[in-house]
mmCIF file with all atom_site columns, C-alpha atoms in Angstrom:
data_model
loop_
_atom_site.group_PDB
_atom_site.id
_atom_site.type_symbol
_atom_site.label_atom_id
_atom_site.label_alt_id
_atom_site.label_comp_id
_atom_site.label_asym_id
_atom_site.label_entity_id
_atom_site.label_seq_id
_atom_site.pdbx_PDB_ins_code
_atom_site.Cartn_x
_atom_site.Cartn_y
_atom_site.Cartn_z
_atom_site.occupancy
_atom_site.B_iso_or_equiv
_atom_site.pdbx_formal_charge
_atom_site.auth_seq_id
_atom_site.auth_comp_id
_atom_site.auth_asym_id
_atom_site.auth_atom_id
_atom_site.pdbx_PDB_model_num
ATOM 1   C CA . UNK A 1 1   ? 0.226   -0.214  -0.034  1.00 73.00 ? 1   UNK A CA 1
ATOM 2   C CA . UNK A 1 2   ? 2.821   2.174   -0.058  1.00 81.00 ? 2   UNK A CA 1
ATOM 3   C CA . UNK A 1 3   ? 2.147   2.852   -3.428  1.00 88.00 ? 3   UNK A CA 1
ATOM 4   C CA . UNK A 1 4   ? -0.534  4.672   -2.377  1.00 91.00 ? 4   UNK A CA 1
ATOM 5   C CA . UNK A 1 5   ? 0.884   6.667   0.469   1.00 90.00 ? 5   UNK A CA 1
ATOM 6   C CA . UNK A 1 6   ? 2.916   7.742   -2.242  1.00 90.00 ? 6   UNK A CA 1
ATOM 7   C CA . UNK A 1 7   ? 0.743   9.108   -4.274  1.00 89.00 ? 7   UNK A CA 1
ATOM 8   C CA . UNK A 1 8   ? -1.179  10.913  -1.538  1.00 89.00 ? 8   UNK A CA 1
ATOM 9   C CA . UNK A 1 9   ? 2.125   12.727  -0.213  1.00 88.00 ? 9   UNK A CA 1
ATOM 10  C CA . UNK A 1 10  ? 2.665   14.407  -3.247  1.00 87.00 ? 10  UNK A CA 1
ATOM 11  C CA . UNK A 1 11  ? -0.146  16.572  -2.380  1.00 84.00 ? 11  UNK A CA 1
ATOM 12  C CA . UNK A 1 12  ? -0.768  16.220  1.488   1.00 84.00 ? 12  UNK A CA 1
ATOM 13  C CA . UNK A 1 13  ? 1.115   15.914  4.124   1.00 86.00 ? 13  UNK A CA 1
ATOM 14  C CA . UNK A 1 14  ? -0.496  13.049  6.203   1.00 86.00 ? 14  UNK A CA 1
ATOM 15  C CA . UNK A 1 15  ? 0.512   12.001  10.122  1.00 87.00 ? 15  UNK A CA 1
ATOM 16  C CA . UNK A 1 16  ? 0.663   8.367   10.616  1.00 90.00 ? 16  UNK A CA 1
ATOM 17  C CA . UNK A 1 17  ? -2.080  8.025   12.112  1.00 88.00 ? 17  UNK A CA 1
ATOM 18  C CA . UNK A 1 18  ? -3.875  9.338   9.455   1.00 87.00 ? 18  UNK A CA 1
ATOM 19  C CA . UNK A 1 19  ? -2.278  7.399   7.072   1.00 89.00 ? 19  UNK A CA 1
ATOM 20  C CA . UNK A 1 20  ? -2.922  4.124   9.195   1.00 89.00 ? 20  UNK A CA 1
ATOM 21  C CA . UNK A 1 21  ? -6.484  4.962   9.836   1.00 87.00 ? 21  UNK A CA 1
ATOM 22  C CA . UNK A 1 22  ? -6.623  5.597   6.048   1.00 88.00 ? 22  UNK A CA 1
ATOM 23  C CA . UNK A 1 23  ? -5.216  2.553   4.961   1.00 89.00 ? 23  UNK A CA 1
ATOM 24  C CA . UNK A 1 24  ? -7.233  0.590   7.769   1.00 89.00 ? 24  UNK A CA 1
ATOM 25  C CA . UNK A 1 25  ? -10.658 1.764   5.837   1.00 88.00 ? 25  UNK A CA 1
ATOM 26  C CA . UNK A 1 26  ? -9.681  0.625   1.876   1.00 90.00 ? 26  UNK A CA 1
ATOM 27  C CA . UNK A 1 27  ? -10.426 -2.160  0.735   1.00 88.00 ? 27  UNK A CA 1
ATOM 28  C CA . UNK A 1 28  ? -7.651  -3.330  -2.146  1.00 94.00 ? 28  UNK A CA 1
ATOM 29  C CA . UNK A 1 29  ? -9.704  -5.556  -4.859  1.00 97.00 ? 29  UNK A CA 1
ATOM 30  C CA . UNK A 1 30  ? -8.370  -8.206  -7.678  1.00 98.00 ? 30  UNK A CA 1
ATOM 31  C CA . UNK A 1 31  ? -10.175 -7.809  -11.288 1.00 98.00 ? 31  UNK A CA 1
ATOM 32  C CA . UNK A 1 32  ? -9.503  -10.328 -14.762 1.00 98.00 ? 32  UNK A CA 1
ATOM 33  C CA . UNK A 1 33  ? -8.929  -8.355  -17.521 1.00 97.00 ? 33  UNK A CA 1
ATOM 34  C CA . UNK A 1 34  ? -12.371 -7.251  -19.964 1.00 97.00 ? 34  UNK A CA 1
ATOM 35  C CA . UNK A 1 35  ? -14.379 -6.512  -16.369 1.00 98.00 ? 35  UNK A CA 1
ATOM 36  C CA . UNK A 1 36  ? -16.382 -3.709  -16.273 1.00 97.00 ? 36  UNK A CA 1
ATOM 37  C CA . UNK A 1 37  ? -15.997 -1.582  -13.252 1.00 97.00 ? 37  UNK A CA 1
ATOM 38  C CA . UNK A 1 38  ? -18.817 1.448   -14.392 1.00 97.00 ? 38  UNK A CA 1
ATOM 39  C CA . UNK A 1 39  ? -20.903 0.795   -17.046 1.00 96.00 ? 39  UNK A CA 1
ATOM 40  C CA . UNK A 1 40  ? -22.943 4.651   -18.464 1.00 94.00 ? 40  UNK A CA 1
ATOM 41  C CA . UNK A 1 41  ? -26.336 5.135   -16.582 1.00 95.00 ? 41  UNK A CA 1
ATOM 42  C CA . UNK A 1 42  ? -24.315 3.853   -13.510 1.00 96.00 ? 42  UNK A CA 1
ATOM 43  C CA . UNK A 1 43  ? -24.028 6.103   -10.472 1.00 96.00 ? 43  UNK A CA 1
ATOM 44  C CA . UNK A 1 44  ? -20.231 6.243   -9.807  1.00 95.00 ? 44  UNK A CA 1
ATOM 45  C CA . UNK A 1 45  ? -19.745 5.293   -5.833  1.00 93.00 ? 45  UNK A CA 1
ATOM 46  C CA . UNK A 1 46  ? -16.125 4.880   -5.392  1.00 93.00 ? 46  UNK A CA 1
ATOM 47  C CA . UNK A 1 47  ? -12.710 5.653   -7.576  1.00 93.00 ? 47  UNK A CA 1
ATOM 48  C CA . UNK A 1 48  ? -9.681  3.400   -8.299  1.00 96.00 ? 48  UNK A CA 1
ATOM 49  C CA . UNK A 1 49  ? -6.493  3.495   -7.268  1.00 95.00 ? 49  UNK A CA 1
ATOM 50  C CA . UNK A 1 50  ? -4.067  1.382   -9.954  1.00 97.00 ? 50  UNK A CA 1
ATOM 51  C CA . UNK A 1 51  ? -1.608  -0.751  -8.009  1.00 96.00 ? 51  UNK A CA 1
ATOM 52  C CA . UNK A 1 52  ? -1.260  -2.728  -11.289 1.00 97.00 ? 52  UNK A CA 1
ATOM 53  C CA . UNK A 1 53  ? -2.621  -3.557  -14.366 1.00 97.00 ? 53  UNK A CA 1
ATOM 54  C CA . UNK A 1 54  ? -4.914  -0.921  -16.883 1.00 98.00 ? 54  UNK A CA 1
ATOM 55  C CA . UNK A 1 55  ? -7.926  0.706   -16.770 1.00 98.00 ? 55  UNK A CA 1
ATOM 56  C CA . UNK A 1 56  ? -9.317  2.550   -19.934 1.00 97.00 ? 56  UNK A CA 1
ATOM 57  C CA . UNK A 1 57  ? -12.367 4.369   -19.439 1.00 97.00 ? 57  UNK A CA 1
ATOM 58  C CA . UNK A 1 58  ? -14.072 5.452   -22.875 1.00 96.00 ? 58  UNK A CA 1
ATOM 59  C CA . UNK A 1 59  ? -18.572 6.440   -23.386 1.00 94.00 ? 59  UNK A CA 1
ATOM 60  C CA . UNK A 1 60  ? -20.380 5.151   -26.384 1.00 91.00 ? 60  UNK A CA 1
ATOM 61  C CA . UNK A 1 61  ? -21.720 7.827   -28.930 1.00 87.00 ? 61  UNK A CA 1
ATOM 62  C CA . UNK A 1 62  ? -25.199 7.767   -30.628 1.00 83.00 ? 62  UNK A CA 1
ATOM 63  C CA . UNK A 1 63  ? -23.712 5.812   -33.465 1.00 82.00 ? 63  UNK A CA 1
ATOM 64  C CA . UNK A 1 64  ? -22.638 3.365   -31.460 1.00 87.00 ? 64  UNK A CA 1
ATOM 65  C CA . UNK A 1 65  ? -18.571 4.424   -31.840 1.00 89.00 ? 65  UNK A CA 1
ATOM 66  C CA . UNK A 1 66  ? -16.533 4.355   -28.691 1.00 91.00 ? 66  UNK A CA 1
ATOM 67  C CA . UNK A 1 67  ? -14.555 6.933   -27.501 1.00 93.00 ? 67  UNK A CA 1
ATOM 68  C CA . UNK A 1 68  ? -11.098 6.396   -25.218 1.00 94.00 ? 68  UNK A CA 1
ATOM 69  C CA . UNK A 1 69  ? -11.044 8.960   -22.715 1.00 94.00 ? 69  UNK A CA 1
ATOM 70  C CA . UNK A 1 70  ? -7.952  8.343   -20.170 1.00 95.00 ? 70  UNK A CA 1
ATOM 71  C CA . UNK A 1 71  ? -5.921  5.200   -19.277 1.00 97.00 ? 71  UNK A CA 1
ATOM 72  C CA . UNK A 1 72  ? -4.810  4.450   -16.276 1.00 97.00 ? 72  UNK A CA 1
ATOM 73  C CA . UNK A 1 73  ? -1.656  2.691   -15.143 1.00 96.00 ? 73  UNK A CA 1
ATOM 74  C CA . UNK A 1 74  ? 0.438   1.515   -12.096 1.00 95.00 ? 74  UNK A CA 1
ATOM 75  C CA . UNK A 1 75  ? -0.174  4.683   -9.329  1.00 94.00 ? 75  UNK A CA 1
ATOM 76  C CA . UNK A 1 76  ? -3.185  6.540   -11.544 1.00 95.00 ? 76  UNK A CA 1
ATOM 77  C CA . UNK A 1 77  ? -6.517  6.960   -10.024 1.00 95.00 ? 77  UNK A CA 1
ATOM 78  C CA . UNK A 1 78  ? -9.240  6.683   -12.577 1.00 96.00 ? 78  UNK A CA 1
ATOM 79  C CA . UNK A 1 79  ? -12.891 6.835   -11.487 1.00 94.00 ? 79  UNK A CA 1
ATOM 80  C CA . UNK A 1 80  ? -15.857 8.998   -13.538 1.00 94.00 ? 80  UNK A CA 1
ATOM 81  C CA . UNK A 1 81  ? -15.634 12.443  -10.836 1.00 90.00 ? 81  UNK A CA 1
ATOM 82  C CA . UNK A 1 82  ? -18.272 14.016  -12.463 1.00 92.00 ? 82  UNK A CA 1
ATOM 83  C CA . UNK A 1 83  ? -21.076 10.941  -11.399 1.00 94.00 ? 83  UNK A CA 1
ATOM 84  C CA . UNK A 1 84  ? -18.832 10.153  -8.203  1.00 90.00 ? 84  UNK A CA 1
ATOM 85  C CA . UNK A 1 85  ? -19.682 14.046  -7.157  1.00 87.00 ? 85  UNK A CA 1
ATOM 86  C CA . UNK A 1 86  ? -22.632 15.245  -8.235  1.00 91.00 ? 86  UNK A CA 1
ATOM 87  C CA . UNK A 1 87  ? -24.338 11.520  -7.669  1.00 92.00 ? 87  UNK A CA 1
ATOM 88  C CA . UNK A 1 88  ? -25.968 11.652  -10.456 1.00 96.00 ? 88  UNK A CA 1
ATOM 89  C CA . UNK A 1 89  ? -25.700 9.005   -13.394 1.00 96.00 ? 89  UNK A CA 1
ATOM 90  C CA . UNK A 1 90  ? -22.737 9.235   -15.623 1.00 93.00 ? 90  UNK A CA 1
ATOM 91  C CA . UNK A 1 91  ? -22.374 8.290   -18.861 1.00 92.00 ? 91  UNK A CA 1
ATOM 92  C CA . UNK A 1 92  ? -18.906 6.440   -18.288 1.00 95.00 ? 92  UNK A CA 1
ATOM 93  C CA . UNK A 1 93  ? -17.324 3.420   -18.810 1.00 97.00 ? 93  UNK A CA 1
ATOM 94  C CA . UNK A 1 94  ? -14.617 2.037   -16.790 1.00 98.00 ? 94  UNK A CA 1
ATOM 95  C CA . UNK A 1 95  ? -12.935 -1.853  -17.897 1.00 98.00 ? 95  UNK A CA 1
ATOM 96  C CA . UNK A 1 96  ? -10.080 -3.599  -16.752 1.00 98.00 ? 96  UNK A CA 1
ATOM 97  C CA . UNK A 1 97  ? -7.581  -4.272  -19.921 1.00 97.00 ? 97  UNK A CA 1
ATOM 98  C CA . UNK A 1 98  ? -5.064  -6.467  -18.251 1.00 96.00 ? 98  UNK A CA 1
ATOM 99  C CA . UNK A 1 99  ? -5.002  -7.848  -14.640 1.00 97.00 ? 99  UNK A CA 1
ATOM 100 C CA . UNK A 1 100 ? -5.558  -5.407  -12.019 1.00 98.00 ? 100 UNK A CA 1
ATOM 101 C CA . UNK A 1 101 ? -5.160  -4.220  -8.543  1.00 97.00 ? 101 UNK A CA 1
ATOM 102 C CA . UNK A 1 102 ? -7.299  -1.794  -7.453  1.00 97.00 ? 102 UNK A CA 1
ATOM 103 C CA . UNK A 1 103 ? -7.879  0.011   -4.528  1.00 95.00 ? 103 UNK A CA 1
ATOM 104 C CA . UNK A 1 104 ? -11.269 1.006   -4.072  1.00 94.00 ? 104 UNK A CA 1
ATOM 105 C CA . UNK A 1 105 ? -12.077 4.150   -2.189  1.00 91.00 ? 105 UNK A CA 1
ATOM 106 C CA . UNK A 1 106 ? -15.893 4.245   -2.064  1.00 90.00 ? 106 UNK A CA 1
ATOM 107 C CA . UNK A 1 107 ? -18.171 7.548   -0.907  1.00 86.00 ? 107 UNK A CA 1
ATOM 108 C CA . UNK A 1 108 ? -17.781 6.269   3.138   1.00 87.00 ? 108 UNK A CA 1
ATOM 109 C CA . UNK A 1 109 ? -14.330 6.141   3.052   1.00 87.00 ? 109 UNK A CA 1
ATOM 110 C CA . UNK A 1 110 ? -13.782 10.168  1.579   1.00 83.00 ? 110 UNK A CA 1
ATOM 111 C CA . UNK A 1 111 ? -16.848 11.231  4.122   1.00 84.00 ? 111 UNK A CA 1
ATOM 112 C CA . UNK A 1 112 ? -14.705 9.127   6.744   1.00 84.00 ? 112 UNK A CA 1
ATOM 113 C CA . UNK A 1 113 ? -11.271 10.390  6.094   1.00 82.00 ? 113 UNK A CA 1
ATOM 114 C CA . UNK A 1 114 ? -12.757 14.272  5.652   1.00 82.00 ? 114 UNK A CA 1
ATOM 115 C CA . UNK A 1 115 ? -14.713 14.350  9.232   1.00 83.00 ? 115 UNK A CA 1
ATOM 116 C CA . UNK A 1 116 ? -11.588 12.752  10.722  1.00 80.00 ? 116 UNK A CA 1
ATOM 117 C CA . UNK A 1 117 ? -8.731  14.776  9.323   1.00 77.00 ? 117 UNK A CA 1
ATOM 118 C CA . UNK A 1 118 ? -8.499  18.723  7.792   1.00 75.00 ? 118 UNK A CA 1
ATOM 119 C CA . UNK A 1 119 ? -5.805  17.836  6.138   1.00 73.00 ? 119 UNK A CA 1
ATOM 120 C CA . UNK A 1 120 ? -7.464  15.300  3.428   1.00 76.00 ? 120 UNK A CA 1
ATOM 121 C CA . UNK A 1 121 ? -9.803  18.633  2.138   1.00 73.00 ? 121 UNK A CA 1
ATOM 122 C CA . UNK A 1 122 ? -6.691  19.473  0.016   1.00 70.00 ? 122 UNK A CA 1
ATOM 123 C CA . UNK A 1 123 ? -6.362  16.469  -2.175  1.00 71.00 ? 123 UNK A CA 1
ATOM 124 C CA . UNK A 1 124 ? -9.137  16.393  -4.691  1.00 61.00 ? 124 UNK A CA 1
ATOM 125 C CA . UNK A 1 125 ? -8.314  12.212  -6.277  1.00 58.00 ? 125 UNK A CA 1
ATOM 126 C CA . UNK A 1 126 ? -10.900 10.612  -4.300  1.00 55.00 ? 126 UNK A CA 1
#
């Protein structure tokens, strides 16, 4: 879990206690290639930090043509931030392109961290 703490440390200084609290609330999951993490029309309930593997986000237009918006590899974040923040259905798909190990950050984890420490207010990745 050092990779996610190193990424966060680029943006916000957390105490050891804050880091431990954050890690105690997070969950790491394994996903196989071609897994769909989010579909268009769903509300995004989490964001992902890529420990290993590759993700892509894309949408599909009216002519059924895919438009890739982002790729995320080791050390990057992925999510539908519009849907995650607004709590409204988004228009993105998020797919695992290569078997991946992801840290899943739910809204509940974010709320808990924000409640426990003001330091998280400056960190916008999750």
